[in-house]
Coordinates of C-alpha atoms and ligand atoms in Angstrom, one line a residue:
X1 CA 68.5 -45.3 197.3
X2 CA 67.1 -47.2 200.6
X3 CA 66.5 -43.2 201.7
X4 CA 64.7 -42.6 199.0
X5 CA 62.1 -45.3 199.3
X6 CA 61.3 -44.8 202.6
X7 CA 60.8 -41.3 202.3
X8 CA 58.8 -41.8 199.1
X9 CA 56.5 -44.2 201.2
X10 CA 56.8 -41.9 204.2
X11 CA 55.3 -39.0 202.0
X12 CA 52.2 -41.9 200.4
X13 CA 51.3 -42.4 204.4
X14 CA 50.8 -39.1 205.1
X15 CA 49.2 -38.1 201.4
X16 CA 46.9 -41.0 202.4
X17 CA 46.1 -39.8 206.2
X18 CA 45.6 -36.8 204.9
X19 CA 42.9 -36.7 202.0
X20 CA 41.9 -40.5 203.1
X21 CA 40.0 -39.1 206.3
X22 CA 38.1 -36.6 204.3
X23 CA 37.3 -39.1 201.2
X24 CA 36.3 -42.8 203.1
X25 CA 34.4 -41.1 205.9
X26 CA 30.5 -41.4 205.4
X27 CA 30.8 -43.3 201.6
X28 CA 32.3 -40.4 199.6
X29 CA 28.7 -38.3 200.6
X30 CA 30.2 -36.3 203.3
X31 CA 31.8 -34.0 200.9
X32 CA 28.8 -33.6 198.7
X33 CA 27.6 -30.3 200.7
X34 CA 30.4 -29.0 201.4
X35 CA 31.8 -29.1 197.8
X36 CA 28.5 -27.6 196.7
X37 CA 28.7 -24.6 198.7
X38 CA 32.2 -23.9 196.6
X39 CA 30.8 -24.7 193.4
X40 CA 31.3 -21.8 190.9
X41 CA 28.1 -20.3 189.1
X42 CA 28.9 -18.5 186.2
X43 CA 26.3 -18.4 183.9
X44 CA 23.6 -15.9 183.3
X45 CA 19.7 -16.4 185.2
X46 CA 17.4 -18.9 183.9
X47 CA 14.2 -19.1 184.8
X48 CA 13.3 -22.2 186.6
X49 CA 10.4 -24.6 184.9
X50 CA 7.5 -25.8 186.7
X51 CA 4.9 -27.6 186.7
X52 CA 1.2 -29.0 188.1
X53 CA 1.3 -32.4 188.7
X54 CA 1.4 -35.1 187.7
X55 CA 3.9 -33.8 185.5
X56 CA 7.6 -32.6 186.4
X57 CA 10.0 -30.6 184.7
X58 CA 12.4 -31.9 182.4
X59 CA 15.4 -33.3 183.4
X60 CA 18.6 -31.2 184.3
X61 CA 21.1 -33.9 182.4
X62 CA 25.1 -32.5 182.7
X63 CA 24.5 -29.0 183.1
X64 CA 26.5 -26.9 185.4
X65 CA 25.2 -25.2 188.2
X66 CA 23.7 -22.2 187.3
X67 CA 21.8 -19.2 188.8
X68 CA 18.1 -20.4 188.7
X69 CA 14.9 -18.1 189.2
X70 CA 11.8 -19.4 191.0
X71 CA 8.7 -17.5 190.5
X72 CA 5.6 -19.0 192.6
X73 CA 2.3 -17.8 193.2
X74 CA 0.2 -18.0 196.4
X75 CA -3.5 -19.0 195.0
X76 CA -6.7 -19.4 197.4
X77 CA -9.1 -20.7 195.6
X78 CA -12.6 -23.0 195.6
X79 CA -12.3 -26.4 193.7
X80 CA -13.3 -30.1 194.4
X81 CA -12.5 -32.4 196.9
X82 CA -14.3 -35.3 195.2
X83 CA -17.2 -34.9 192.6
X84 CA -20.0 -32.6 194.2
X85 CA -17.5 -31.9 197.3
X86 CA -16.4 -28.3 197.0
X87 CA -13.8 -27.0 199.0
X88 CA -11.4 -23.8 199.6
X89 CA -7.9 -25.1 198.8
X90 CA -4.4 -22.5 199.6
X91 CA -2.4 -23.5 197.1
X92 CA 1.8 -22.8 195.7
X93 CA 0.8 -22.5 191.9
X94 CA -3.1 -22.7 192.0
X95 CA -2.6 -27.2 192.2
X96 CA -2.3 -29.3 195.3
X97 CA 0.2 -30.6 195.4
X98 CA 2.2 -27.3 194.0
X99 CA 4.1 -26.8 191.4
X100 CA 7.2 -29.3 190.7
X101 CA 10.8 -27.4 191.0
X102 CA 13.5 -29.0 189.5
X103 CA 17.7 -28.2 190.0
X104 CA 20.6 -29.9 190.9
X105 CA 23.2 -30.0 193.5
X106 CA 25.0 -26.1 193.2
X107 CA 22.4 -24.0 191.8
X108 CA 21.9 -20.9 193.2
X109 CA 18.1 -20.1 193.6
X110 CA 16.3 -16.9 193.7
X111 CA 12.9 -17.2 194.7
X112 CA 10.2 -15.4 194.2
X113 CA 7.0 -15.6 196.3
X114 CA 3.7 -13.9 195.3
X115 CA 0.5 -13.4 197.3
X116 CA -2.4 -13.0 195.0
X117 CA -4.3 -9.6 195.9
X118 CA -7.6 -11.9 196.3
X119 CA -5.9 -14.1 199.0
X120 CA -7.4 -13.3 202.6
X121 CA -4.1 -14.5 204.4
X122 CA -0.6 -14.2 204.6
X123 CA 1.7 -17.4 204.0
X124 CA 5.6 -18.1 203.4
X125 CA 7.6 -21.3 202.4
X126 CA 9.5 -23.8 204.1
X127 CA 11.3 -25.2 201.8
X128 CA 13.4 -28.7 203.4
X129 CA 15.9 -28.4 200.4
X130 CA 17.2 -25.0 202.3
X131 CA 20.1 -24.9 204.3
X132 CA 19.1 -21.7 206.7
X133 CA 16.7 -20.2 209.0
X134 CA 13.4 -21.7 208.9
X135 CA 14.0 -22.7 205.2
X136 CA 13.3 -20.1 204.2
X137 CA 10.0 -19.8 206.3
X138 CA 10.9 -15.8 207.5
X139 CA 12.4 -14.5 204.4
X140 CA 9.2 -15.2 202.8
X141 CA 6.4 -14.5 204.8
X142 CA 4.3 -12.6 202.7
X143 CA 0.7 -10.9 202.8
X144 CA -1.9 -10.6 200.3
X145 CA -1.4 -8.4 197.6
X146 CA 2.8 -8.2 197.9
X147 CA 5.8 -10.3 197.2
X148 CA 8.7 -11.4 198.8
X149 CA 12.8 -12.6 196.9
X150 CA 15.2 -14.9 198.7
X151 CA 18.2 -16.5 198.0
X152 CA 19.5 -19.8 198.7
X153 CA 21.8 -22.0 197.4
X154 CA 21.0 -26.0 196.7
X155 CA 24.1 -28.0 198.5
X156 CA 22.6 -31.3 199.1
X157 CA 21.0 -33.8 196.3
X158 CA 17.0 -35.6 196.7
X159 CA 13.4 -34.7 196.8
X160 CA 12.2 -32.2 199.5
X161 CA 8.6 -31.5 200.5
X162 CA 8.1 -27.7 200.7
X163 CA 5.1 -26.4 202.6
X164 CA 3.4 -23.6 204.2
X165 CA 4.7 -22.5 207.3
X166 CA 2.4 -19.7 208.8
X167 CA 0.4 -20.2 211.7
X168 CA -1.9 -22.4 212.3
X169 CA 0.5 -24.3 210.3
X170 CA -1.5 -27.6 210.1
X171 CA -4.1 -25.9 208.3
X172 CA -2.0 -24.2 205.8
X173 CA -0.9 -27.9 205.0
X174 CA -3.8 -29.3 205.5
X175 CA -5.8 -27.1 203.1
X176 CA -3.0 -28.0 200.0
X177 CA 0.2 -26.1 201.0
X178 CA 2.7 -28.5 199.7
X179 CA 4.6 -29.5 197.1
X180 CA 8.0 -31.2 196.0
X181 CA 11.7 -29.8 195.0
X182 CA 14.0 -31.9 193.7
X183 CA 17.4 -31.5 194.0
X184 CA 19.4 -33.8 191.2
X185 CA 23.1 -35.1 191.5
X186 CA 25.9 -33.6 189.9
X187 CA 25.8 -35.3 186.4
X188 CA 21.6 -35.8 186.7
X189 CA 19.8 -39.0 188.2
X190 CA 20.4 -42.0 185.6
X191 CA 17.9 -41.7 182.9
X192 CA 14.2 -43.3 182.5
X193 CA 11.2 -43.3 180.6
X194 CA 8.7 -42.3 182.5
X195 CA 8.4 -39.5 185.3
X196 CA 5.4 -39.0 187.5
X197 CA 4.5 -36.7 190.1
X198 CA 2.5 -38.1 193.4
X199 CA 1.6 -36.5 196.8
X200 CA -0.6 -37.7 199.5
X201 CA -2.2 -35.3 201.9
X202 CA -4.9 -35.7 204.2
X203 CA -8.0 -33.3 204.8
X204 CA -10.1 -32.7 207.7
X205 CA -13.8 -31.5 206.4
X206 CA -17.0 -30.9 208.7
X207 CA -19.1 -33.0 207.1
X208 CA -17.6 -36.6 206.2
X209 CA -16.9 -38.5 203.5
X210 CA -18.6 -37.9 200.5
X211 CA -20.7 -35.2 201.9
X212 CA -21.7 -32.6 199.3
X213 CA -21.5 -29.1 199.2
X214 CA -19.2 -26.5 199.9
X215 CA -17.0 -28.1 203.3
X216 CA -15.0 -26.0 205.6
X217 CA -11.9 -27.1 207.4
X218 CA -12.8 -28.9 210.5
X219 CA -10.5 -28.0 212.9
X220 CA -11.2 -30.8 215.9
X221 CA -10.8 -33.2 213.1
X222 CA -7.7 -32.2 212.2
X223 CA -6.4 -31.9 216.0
X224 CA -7.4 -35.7 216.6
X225 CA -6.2 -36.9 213.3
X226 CA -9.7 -38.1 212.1
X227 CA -9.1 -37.2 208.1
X228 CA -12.0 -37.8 206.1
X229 CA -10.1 -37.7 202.8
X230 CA -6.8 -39.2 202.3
X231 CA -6.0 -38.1 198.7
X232 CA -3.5 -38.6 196.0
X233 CA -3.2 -35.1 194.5
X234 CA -5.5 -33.1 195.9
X235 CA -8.6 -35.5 194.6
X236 CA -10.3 -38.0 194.9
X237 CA -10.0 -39.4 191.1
X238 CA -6.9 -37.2 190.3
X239 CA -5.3 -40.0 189.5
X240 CA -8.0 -42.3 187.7
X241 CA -10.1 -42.3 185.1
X242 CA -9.4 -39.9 182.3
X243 CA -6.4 -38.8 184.8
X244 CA -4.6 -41.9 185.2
X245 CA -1.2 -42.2 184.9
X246 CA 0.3 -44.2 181.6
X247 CA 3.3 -46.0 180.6
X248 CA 4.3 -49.3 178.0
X249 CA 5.5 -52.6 178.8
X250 CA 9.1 -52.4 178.6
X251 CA 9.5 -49.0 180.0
X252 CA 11.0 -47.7 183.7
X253 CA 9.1 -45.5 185.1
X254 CA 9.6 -43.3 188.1
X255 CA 7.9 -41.4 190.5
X256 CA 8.6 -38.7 193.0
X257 CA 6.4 -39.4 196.0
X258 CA 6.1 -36.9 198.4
X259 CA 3.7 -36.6 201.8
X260 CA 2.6 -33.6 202.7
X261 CA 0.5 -34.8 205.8
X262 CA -0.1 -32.7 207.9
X263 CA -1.0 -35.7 209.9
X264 CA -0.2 -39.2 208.4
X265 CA 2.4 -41.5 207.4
X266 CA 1.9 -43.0 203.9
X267 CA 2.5 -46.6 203.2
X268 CA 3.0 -46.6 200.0
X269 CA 2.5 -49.5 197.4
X270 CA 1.7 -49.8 194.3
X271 CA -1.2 -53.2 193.6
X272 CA 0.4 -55.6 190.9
X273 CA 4.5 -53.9 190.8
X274 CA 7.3 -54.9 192.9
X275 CA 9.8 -51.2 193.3
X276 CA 13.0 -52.2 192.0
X277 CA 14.9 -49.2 193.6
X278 CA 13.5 -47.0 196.2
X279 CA 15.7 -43.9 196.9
X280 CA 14.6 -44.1 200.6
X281 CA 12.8 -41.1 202.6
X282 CA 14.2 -38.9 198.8
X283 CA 18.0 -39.1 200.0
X284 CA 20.6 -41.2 198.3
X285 CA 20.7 -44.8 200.1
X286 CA 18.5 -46.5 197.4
X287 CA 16.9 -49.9 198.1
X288 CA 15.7 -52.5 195.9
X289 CA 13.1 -55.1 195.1
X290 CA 10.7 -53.2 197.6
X291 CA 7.0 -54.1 198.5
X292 CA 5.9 -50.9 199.9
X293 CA 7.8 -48.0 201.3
X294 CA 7.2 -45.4 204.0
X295 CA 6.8 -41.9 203.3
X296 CA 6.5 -39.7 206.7
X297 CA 4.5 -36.7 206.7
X298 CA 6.7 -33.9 204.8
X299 CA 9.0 -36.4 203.3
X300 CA 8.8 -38.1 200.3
X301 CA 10.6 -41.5 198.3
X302 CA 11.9 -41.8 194.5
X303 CA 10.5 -45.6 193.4
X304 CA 11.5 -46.7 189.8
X305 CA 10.2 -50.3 188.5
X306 CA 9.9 -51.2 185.3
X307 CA 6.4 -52.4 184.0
X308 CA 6.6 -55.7 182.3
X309 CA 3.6 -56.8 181.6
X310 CA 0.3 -54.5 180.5
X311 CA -2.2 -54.2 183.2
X312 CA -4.1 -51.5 185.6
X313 CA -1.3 -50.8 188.2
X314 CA -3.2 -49.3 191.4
X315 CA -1.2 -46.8 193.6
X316 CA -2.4 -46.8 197.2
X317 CA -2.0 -45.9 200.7
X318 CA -1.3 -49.4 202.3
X319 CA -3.2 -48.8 205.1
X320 CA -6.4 -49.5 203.1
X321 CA -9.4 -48.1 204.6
X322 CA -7.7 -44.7 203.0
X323 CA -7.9 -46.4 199.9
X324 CA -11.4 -47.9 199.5
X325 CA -12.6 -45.4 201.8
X326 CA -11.2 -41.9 201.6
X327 CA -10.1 -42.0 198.2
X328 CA -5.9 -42.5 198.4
X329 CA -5.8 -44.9 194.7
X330 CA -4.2 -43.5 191.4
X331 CA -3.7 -46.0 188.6
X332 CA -1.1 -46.2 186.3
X333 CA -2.3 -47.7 183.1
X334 CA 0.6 -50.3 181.4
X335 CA -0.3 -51.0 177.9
X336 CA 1.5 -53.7 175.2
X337 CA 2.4 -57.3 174.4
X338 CA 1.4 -59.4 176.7
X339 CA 4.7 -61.2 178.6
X340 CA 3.6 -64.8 179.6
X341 CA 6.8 -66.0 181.0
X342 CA 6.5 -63.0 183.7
X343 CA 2.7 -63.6 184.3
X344 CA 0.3 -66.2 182.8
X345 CA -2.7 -65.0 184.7
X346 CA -6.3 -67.7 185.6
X347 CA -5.2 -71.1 183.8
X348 CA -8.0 -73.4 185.7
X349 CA -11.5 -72.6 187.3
X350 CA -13.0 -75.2 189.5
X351 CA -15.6 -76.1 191.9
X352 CA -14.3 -76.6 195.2
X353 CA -16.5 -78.0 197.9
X354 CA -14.7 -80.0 201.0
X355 CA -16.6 -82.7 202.0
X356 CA -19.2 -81.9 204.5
X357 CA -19.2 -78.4 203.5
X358 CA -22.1 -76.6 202.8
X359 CA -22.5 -73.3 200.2
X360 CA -22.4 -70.3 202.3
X361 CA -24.9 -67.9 201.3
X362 CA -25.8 -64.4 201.2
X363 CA -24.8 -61.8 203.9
X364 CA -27.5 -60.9 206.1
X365 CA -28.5 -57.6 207.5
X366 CA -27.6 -56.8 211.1
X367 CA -30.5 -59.0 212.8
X368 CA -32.4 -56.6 215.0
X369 CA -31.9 -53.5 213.2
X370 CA -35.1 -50.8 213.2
X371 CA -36.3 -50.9 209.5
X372 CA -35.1 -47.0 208.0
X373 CA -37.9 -45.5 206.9
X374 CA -38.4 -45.0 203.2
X375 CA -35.8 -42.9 201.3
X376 CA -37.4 -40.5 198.7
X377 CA -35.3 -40.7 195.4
X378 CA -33.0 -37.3 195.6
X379 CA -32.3 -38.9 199.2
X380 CA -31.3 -42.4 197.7
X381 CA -29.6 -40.6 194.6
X382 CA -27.2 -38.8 198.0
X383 CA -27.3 -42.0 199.6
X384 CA -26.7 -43.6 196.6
X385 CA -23.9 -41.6 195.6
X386 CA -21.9 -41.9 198.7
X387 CA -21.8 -45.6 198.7
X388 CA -20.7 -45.4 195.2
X389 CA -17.5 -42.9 195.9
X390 CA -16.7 -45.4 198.5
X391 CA -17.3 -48.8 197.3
X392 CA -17.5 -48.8 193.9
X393 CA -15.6 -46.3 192.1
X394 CA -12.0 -47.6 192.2
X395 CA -13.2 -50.8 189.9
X396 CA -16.3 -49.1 187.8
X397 CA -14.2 -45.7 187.7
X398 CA -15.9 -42.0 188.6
X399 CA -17.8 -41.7 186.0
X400 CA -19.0 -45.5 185.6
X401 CA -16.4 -46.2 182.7
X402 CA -15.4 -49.1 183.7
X403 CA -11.5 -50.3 184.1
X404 CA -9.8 -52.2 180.6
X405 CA -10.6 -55.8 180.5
X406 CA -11.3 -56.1 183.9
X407 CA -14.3 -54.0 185.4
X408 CA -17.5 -53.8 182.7
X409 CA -18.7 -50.1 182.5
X410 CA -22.1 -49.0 184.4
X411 CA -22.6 -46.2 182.2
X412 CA -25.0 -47.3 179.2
X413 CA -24.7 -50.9 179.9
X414 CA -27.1 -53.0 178.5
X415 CA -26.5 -55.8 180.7
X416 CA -27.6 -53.5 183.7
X417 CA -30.6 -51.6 181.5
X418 CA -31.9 -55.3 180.8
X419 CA -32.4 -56.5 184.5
X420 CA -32.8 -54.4 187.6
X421 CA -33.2 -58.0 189.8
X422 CA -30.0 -59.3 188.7
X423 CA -27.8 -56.1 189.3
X424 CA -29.3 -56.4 193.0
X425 CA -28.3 -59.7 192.8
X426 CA -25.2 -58.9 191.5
X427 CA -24.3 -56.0 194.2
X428 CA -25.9 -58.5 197.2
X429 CA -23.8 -61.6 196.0
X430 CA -21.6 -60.7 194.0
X431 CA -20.6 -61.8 190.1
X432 CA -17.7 -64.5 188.7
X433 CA -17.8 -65.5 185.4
X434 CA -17.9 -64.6 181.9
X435 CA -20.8 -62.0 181.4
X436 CA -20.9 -59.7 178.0
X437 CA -21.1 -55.8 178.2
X438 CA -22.0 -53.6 175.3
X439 CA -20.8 -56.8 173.3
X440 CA -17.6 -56.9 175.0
X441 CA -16.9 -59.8 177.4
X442 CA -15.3 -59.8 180.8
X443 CA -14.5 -62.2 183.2
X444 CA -13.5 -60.7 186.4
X445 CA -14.7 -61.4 190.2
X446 CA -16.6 -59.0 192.0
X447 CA -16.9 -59.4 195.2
X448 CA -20.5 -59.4 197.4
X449 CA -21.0 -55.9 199.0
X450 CA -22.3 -55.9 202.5
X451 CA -24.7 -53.2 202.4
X452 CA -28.1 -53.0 204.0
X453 CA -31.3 -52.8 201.9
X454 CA -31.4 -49.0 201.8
X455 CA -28.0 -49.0 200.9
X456 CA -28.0 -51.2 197.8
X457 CA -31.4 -49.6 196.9
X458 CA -29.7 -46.0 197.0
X459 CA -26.6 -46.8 195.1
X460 CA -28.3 -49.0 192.1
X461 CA -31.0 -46.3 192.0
X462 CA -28.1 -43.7 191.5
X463 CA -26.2 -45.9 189.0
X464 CA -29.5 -46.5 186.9
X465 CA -30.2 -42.3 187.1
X466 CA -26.8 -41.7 185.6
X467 CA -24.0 -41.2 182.4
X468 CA -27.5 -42.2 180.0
X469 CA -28.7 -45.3 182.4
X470 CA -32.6 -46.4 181.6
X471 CA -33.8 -44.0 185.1
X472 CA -35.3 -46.9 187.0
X473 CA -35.7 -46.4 190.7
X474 CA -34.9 -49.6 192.8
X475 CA -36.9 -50.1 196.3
X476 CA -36.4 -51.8 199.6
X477 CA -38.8 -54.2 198.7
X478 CA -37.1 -55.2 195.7
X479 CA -33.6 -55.9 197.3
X480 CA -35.5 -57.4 200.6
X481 CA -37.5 -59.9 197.4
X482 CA -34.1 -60.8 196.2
X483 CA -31.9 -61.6 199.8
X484 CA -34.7 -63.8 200.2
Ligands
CU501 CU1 -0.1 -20.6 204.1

């Protein structure tokens, strides 16, 4: 009997040193890849969904592994930059970033690459989700006109950038070669209600910001890291306006954040949401109750919150001049009940004036600065324009629009039409307090925009000459009348 017990608990000991190494090491993930590669695919092909962003492919729930078919097209072709900025984008799927691919852990992929016969160059894909040479970088280097097949298998779970990889490989990525794969867990990633496809990329263009025309790559720029765009999907605006993102109070939403680069390291936040997971650099440690999270160039992040209360949610690029300045904001629009016990919003306004303080005034222009000389009107309209990409669009939208509740359109606005004298006064000092729009009110802060007479002359005079404003042309002397 005695014998018996201490061989039965011999045998547990050595049961336990022998599958106990292989289970505790590394939390359970260790075995992840390995068991992948064994993982049996029986069923027959199925052609692999994908899609443009900011849309991604549905889902892939309990299903086995299975043999899945990638077919992506190589597209060169002119589009836009920003509005009036045209550019030549190289492209997986005709969109920057390209199209989404969705499996899970086991599938065996066959991929098909395609260079259109109007392409100039030859490309390939590296795809980080492949285990083997170059992923996949050789197998699939393809010129114009032909097509390459490869065969990989997906053995471990997140969200992979993919990219160009032909020489000059920077500017293959930097003129849109990127996109995301996701890789899902056995058994699928837990189930939201919202899902969202985001990629930041930076471009390098010879003339800067806001420039219009047809821009070529620049390559210096790109070699010092100067980017004059640094864009959510491909755009400046692909992500606002008519384009924003949407969602409902109540809902979890998730997005798949990737970085193509080729230079910079996002920091991504999103204005007015706290992330409560963050499935860090796309792998499995997830984080919570995140602020902003660090996506390095060909990496990407899974963030999930859920949206509680309705408001204009602002994606951006932490590192803010990108934002304001080269174009890095998407919104995600949250609509529904209002939730005051999460966020009351403005419940006093007040005066406040320490003692002894006196109201500071206007901003001044730089004191000793040569007066410009006279714009003509399609040079202030250029002028004008610029400034407005820059400063104004994020609140007042791309095409004047104007934001929800918060920011009054521009376009038809009566309350601009009426008085040319106080929207300089508005764009020199600023505006707080209620004001009515079109017979809608608002009551929002804007804040005073340091600009120098030519500036605010230009971009008034190219609101007022746009989406059905009343034409009039503001002058130097007019802003110079009201600093004073
Ligand atoms: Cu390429």
């Amino acid at each position: 009997m005695k014998a018996t017990i201490l061989n039965a608990m011999w045998l547990a000991m050595a049961l336990s040193v022998l599958y106990g190494c292989r289970q505790k090491s590394d939390d359970g993930e260790e075995n992840i890849s390995a068991r992948a590669v064994r993982m049996k695919v029986e069923s027959q092909p199925v052609k692999a969904e994908l899609t443009s962003p900011p849309l991604v492919p549905k889902p892939v729930g309990n299903r086995p592994p299975q043999k899945l078919i990638v077919d992506m097209e190589i597209i060169e072709e002119e589009g836009e930059l920003a509005d009036g900025v045209r550019y030549v984008f190289w492209t997986f799927g005709g969109t920057v970033p390209g199209s989404f691919i969705r499996g899970r852990v086991g599938d065996e992929v066959e991929f098909t690459l395609k260079n259109h016969p109007d392409n100039k160059l030859p490309h390939n894909i590296d795809l980080h989700a492949v285990t083997g040479q170059g992923g996949g970088a050789e197998a699939s280097f393809v010129a114009p006109g032909h097509q390459k097949t490869f065969k990989f298998k997906l053995i471990n779970p997140g969200l992979f950038v993919y990219h160009c990889a032909t020489a000059p490989v920077g500017m293959h990525i930097g003129n849109g070669m990127y996109g995301l794969i996701l890789v899902e867990p056995a058994g699928g990633l837990p189930k939201v209600d919202r899902e969202y496809y985001v990629m930041q990329g930076d471009f390098y263009t010879k003339g800067k910001h806001g420039e219009p025309g047809l821009q070529p790559f620049d390559m210096q720029k790109a070699y010092d890291e100067h980017a004059d765009y640094v864009l959510f999907n491909g755009k400046v605006g692909a992500l606002t306006g008519d384009n924003r993102l949407t969602a409902n109070t109540g809902e979890t939403v998730r997005l798949f954040v990737g970085n193509g680069g080729p230079n910079l390291v996002s920091s991504f936040h999103v204005i007015g949401e706290i992330f409560d997971k963050v499935y860090i650099e796309g792998g499995s440690a997830v984080n919570r109750n995140v602020q902003t999270t660090l996506i390095p160039a060909g990496g990407a992040a899974i963030v999930e919150f859920k949206v509680e209360v309705p408001s204009n949610l602002i994606l951006v690029d932490h590192a803010l001049f990108r934002t304001f300045n080269k174009g890095a904001l998407g919104i995600l629009e949250v609509s529904g009940e209002k939730n005051h016990l999460v966020f009351e919003g403005e419940v006093l306004e007040g005066i406040y004036q320490p003692e002894g303080a006196t109201i500071q005034s206007t901003p001044v222009s730089e004191a000793g600065a040569e007066p410009a000389k006279p714009l003509t009107k399609p040079e202030k309209m250029q002028l004008g324009q610029r400034i407005y990409n820059t400063a104004c669009f994020a609140c007042h939208q791309p095409n004047g629009e104007g934001l929800g509740e918060a920011f009054p359109p521009l376009a038809k606005s009566d309350y601009l039409n009426k008085d040319a004298a106080r929207a300089i006064n508005t764009v020199l000092r600023g505006l707080s307090g209620e004001i009515t729009v079109n017979g809608k009110k608002y009551n929002s802060q804007m804040p005073a925009q340091v600009l120098n007479d030519q500036e605010v002359a230009g971009v008034l005079t190219f609101i007022y000459n746009n989406w059905g404003n009343n034409g009039t042309e503001v002058t130097e002397e007019q802003v110079r009348a009201q600093r004073k």
